PDB file of C-alpha atoms and ligand atoms in Angstrom:
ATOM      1  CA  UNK A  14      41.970 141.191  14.256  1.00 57.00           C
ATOM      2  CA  UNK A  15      41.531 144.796  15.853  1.00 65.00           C
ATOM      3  CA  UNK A  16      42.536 143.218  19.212  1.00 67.00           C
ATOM      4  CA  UNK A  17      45.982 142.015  17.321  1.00 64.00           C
ATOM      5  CA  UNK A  18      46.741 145.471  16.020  1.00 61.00           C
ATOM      6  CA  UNK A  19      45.718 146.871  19.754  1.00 54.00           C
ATOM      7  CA  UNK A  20      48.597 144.077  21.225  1.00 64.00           C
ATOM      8  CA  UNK A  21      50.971 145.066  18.664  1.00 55.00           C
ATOM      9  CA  UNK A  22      51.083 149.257  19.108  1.00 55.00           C
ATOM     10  CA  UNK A  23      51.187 148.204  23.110  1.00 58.00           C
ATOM     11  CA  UNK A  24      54.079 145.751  22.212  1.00 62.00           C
ATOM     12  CA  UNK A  25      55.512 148.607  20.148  1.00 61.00           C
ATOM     13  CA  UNK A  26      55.391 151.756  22.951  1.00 59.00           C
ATOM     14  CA  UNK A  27      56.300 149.408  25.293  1.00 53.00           C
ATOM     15  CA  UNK A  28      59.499 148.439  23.881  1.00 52.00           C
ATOM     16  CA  UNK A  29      59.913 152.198  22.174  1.00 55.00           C
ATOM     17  CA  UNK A  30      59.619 153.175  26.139  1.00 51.00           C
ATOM     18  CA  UNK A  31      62.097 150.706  27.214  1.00 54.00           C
ATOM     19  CA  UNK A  32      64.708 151.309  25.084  1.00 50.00           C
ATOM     20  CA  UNK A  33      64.529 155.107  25.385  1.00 50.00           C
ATOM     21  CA  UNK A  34      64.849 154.413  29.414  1.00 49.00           C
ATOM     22  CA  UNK A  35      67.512 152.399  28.435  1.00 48.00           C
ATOM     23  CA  UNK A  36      69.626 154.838  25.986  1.00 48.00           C
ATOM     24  CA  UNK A  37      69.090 158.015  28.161  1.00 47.00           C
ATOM     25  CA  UNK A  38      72.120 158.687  30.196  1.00 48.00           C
ATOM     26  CA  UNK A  39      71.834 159.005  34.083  1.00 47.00           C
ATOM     27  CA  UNK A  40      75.108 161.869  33.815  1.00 53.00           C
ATOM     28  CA  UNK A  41      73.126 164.874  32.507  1.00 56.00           C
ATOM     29  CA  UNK A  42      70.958 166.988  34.724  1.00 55.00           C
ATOM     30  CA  UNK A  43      67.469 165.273  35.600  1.00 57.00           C
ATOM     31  CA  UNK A  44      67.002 167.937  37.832  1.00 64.00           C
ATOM     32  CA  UNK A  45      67.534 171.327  37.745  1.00 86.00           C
ATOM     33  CA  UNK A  46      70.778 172.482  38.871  1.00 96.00           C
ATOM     34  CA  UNK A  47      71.022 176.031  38.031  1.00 96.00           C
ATOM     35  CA  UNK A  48      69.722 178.904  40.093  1.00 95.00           C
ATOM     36  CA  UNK A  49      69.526 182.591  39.150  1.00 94.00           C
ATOM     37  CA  UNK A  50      69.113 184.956  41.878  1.00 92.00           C
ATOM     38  CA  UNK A  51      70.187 188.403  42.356  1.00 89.00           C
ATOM     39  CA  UNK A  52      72.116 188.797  38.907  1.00 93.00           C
ATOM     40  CA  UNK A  53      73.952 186.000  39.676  1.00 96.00           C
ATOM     41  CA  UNK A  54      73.732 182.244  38.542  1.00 97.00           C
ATOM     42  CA  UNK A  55      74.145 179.565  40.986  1.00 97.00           C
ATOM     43  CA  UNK A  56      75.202 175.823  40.236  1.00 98.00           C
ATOM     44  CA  UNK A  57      74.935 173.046  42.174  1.00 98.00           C
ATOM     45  CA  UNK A  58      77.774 169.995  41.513  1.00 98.00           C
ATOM     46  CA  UNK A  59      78.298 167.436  43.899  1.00 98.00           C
ATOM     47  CA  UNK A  60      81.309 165.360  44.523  1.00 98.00           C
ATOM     48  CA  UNK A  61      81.058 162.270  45.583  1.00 97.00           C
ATOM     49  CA  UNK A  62      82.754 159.163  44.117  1.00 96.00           C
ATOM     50  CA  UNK A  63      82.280 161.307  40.985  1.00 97.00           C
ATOM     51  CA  UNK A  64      80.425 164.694  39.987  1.00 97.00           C
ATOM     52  CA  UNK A  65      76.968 164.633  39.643  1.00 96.00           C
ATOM     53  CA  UNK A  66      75.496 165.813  37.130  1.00 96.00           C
ATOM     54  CA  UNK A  67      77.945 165.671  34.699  1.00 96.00           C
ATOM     55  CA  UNK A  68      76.603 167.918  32.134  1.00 96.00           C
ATOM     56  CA  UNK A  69      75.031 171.140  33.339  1.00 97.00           C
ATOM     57  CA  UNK A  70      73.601 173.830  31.049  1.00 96.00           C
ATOM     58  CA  UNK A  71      74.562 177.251  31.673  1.00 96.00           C
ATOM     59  CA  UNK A  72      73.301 180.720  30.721  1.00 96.00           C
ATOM     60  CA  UNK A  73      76.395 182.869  29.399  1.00 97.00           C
ATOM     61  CA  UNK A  74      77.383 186.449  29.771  1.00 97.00           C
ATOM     62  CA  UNK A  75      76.628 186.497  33.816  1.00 97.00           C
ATOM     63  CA  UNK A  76      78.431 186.434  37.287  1.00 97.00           C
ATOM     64  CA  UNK A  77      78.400 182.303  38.344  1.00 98.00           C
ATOM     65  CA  UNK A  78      79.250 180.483  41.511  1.00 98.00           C
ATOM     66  CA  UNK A  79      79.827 176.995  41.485  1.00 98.00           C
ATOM     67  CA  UNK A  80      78.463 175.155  44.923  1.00 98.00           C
ATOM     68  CA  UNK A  81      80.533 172.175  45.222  1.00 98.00           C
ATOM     69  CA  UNK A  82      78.831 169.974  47.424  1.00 98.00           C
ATOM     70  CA  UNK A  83      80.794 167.638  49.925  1.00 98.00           C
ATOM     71  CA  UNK A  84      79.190 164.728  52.055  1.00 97.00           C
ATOM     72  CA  UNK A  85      81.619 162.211  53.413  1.00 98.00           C
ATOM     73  CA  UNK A  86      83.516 162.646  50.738  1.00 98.00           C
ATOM     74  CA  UNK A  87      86.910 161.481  51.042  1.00 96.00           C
ATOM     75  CA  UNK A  88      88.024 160.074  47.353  1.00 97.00           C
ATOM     76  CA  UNK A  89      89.943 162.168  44.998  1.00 96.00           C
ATOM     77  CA  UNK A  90      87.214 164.040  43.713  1.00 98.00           C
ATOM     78  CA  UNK A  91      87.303 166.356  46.512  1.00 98.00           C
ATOM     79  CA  UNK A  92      90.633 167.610  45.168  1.00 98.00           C
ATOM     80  CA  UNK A  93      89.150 169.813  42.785  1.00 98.00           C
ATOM     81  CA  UNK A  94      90.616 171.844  39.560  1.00 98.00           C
ATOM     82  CA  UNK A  95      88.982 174.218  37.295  1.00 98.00           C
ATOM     83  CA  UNK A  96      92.051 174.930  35.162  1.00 96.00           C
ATOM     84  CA  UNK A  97      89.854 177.511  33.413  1.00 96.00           C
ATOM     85  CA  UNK A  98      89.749 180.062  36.019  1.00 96.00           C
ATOM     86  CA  UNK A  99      93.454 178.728  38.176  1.00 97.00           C
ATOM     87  CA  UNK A 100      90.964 177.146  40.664  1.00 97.00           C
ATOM     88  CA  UNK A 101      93.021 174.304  42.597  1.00 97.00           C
ATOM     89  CA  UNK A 102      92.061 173.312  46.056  1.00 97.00           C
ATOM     90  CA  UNK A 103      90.615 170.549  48.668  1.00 98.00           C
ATOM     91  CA  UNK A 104      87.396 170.112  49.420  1.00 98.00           C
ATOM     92  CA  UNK A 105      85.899 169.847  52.909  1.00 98.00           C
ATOM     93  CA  UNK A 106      85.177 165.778  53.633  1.00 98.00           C
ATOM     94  CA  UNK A 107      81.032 167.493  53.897  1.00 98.00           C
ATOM     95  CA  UNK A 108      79.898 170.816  53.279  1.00 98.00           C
ATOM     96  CA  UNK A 109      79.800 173.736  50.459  1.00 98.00           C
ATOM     97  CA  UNK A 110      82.763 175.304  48.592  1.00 98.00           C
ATOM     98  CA  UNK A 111      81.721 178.293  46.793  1.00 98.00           C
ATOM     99  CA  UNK A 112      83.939 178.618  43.986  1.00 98.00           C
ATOM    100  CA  UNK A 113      83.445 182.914  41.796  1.00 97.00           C
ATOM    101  CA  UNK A 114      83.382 181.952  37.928  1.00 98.00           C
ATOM    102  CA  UNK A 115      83.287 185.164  36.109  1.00 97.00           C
ATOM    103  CA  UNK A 116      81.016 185.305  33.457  1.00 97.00           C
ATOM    104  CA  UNK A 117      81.957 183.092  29.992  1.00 98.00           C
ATOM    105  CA  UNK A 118      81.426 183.945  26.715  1.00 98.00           C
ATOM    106  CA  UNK A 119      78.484 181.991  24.587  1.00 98.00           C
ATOM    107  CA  UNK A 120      80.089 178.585  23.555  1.00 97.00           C
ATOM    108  CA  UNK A 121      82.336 178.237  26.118  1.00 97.00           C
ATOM    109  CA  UNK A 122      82.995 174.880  27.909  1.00 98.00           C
ATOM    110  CA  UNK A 123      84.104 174.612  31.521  1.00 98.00           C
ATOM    111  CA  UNK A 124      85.611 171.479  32.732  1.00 98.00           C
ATOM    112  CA  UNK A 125      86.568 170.841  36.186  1.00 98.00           C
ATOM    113  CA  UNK A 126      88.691 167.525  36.951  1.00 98.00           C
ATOM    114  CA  UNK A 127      89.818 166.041  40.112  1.00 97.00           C
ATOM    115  CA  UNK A 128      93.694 165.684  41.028  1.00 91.00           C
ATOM    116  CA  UNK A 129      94.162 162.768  39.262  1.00 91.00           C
ATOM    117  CA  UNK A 130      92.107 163.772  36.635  1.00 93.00           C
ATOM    118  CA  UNK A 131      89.781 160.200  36.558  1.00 94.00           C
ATOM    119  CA  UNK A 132      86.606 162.280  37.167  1.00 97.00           C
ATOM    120  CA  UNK A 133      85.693 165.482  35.800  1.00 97.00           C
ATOM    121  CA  UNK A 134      82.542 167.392  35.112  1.00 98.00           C
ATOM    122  CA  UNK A 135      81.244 170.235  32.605  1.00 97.00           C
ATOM    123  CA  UNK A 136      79.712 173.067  32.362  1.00 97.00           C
ATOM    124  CA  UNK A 137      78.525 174.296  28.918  1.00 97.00           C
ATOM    125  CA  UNK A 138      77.336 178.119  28.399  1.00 97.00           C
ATOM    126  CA  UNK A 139      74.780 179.517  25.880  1.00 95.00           C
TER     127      UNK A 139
HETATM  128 CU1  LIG B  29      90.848 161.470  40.904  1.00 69.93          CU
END
């Protein structure tokens, strides 16, 4: 009887663990992304196929550069926009674009898209 109930809260985490493995979604930052250094906030985004991560959490109110990182890239996402801040340009095939975002407001939401505008990426500030 006590062995049962042992089988069934294994069967339960087990399938609890699974399905929460399942549901969370591989866009948003598993790893940390953001840098702060010397007043100024630094983001890592790579484009590749697509822009990884997807999602990145921001902290508001100070100076941010965006490193856009290239390697053997050569699909559309390497023709970046940032409407946001008139940011339009081509990304090296490999390396790292530096791109000066002044400093947004609590709440705000900035999207960069490729040309096309298939693939695009955010960044949220709070
Ligand atoms: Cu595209």
């Amino acid at each position: 009887m006590k062995s049962t109930v042992i089988s069934i809260l294994v069967a339960s985490a087990l399938i609890a663990g699974a399905f929460m493995f399942a549901t969370r979604s591989p866009e948003i930052a598993t790893v940390e992304n953001v840098y702060v250094g010397h007043g100024t906030q630094f983001i890592d985004i790579t484009a590749k196929g697509k822009y990884l991560p997807h999602l990145t959490a921001a902290k508001a109110d100070m100076p941010t550069v965006l490193r856009m990182q290239t390697n053997g890239t050569f699909d559309c996402t390497a023709a970046l926009t940032i409407p946001a801040v008139g940011y339009r340009s081509m990304l090296p095939p490999s390396g790292v674009t530096e791109i000066e975002i002044p400093p947004q407001k609590s709440g705000t939401t900035l999207r960069g898209v490729c040309a096309m505008g298939m693939y695009n990426f955010e960044v949220q500030f709070n």
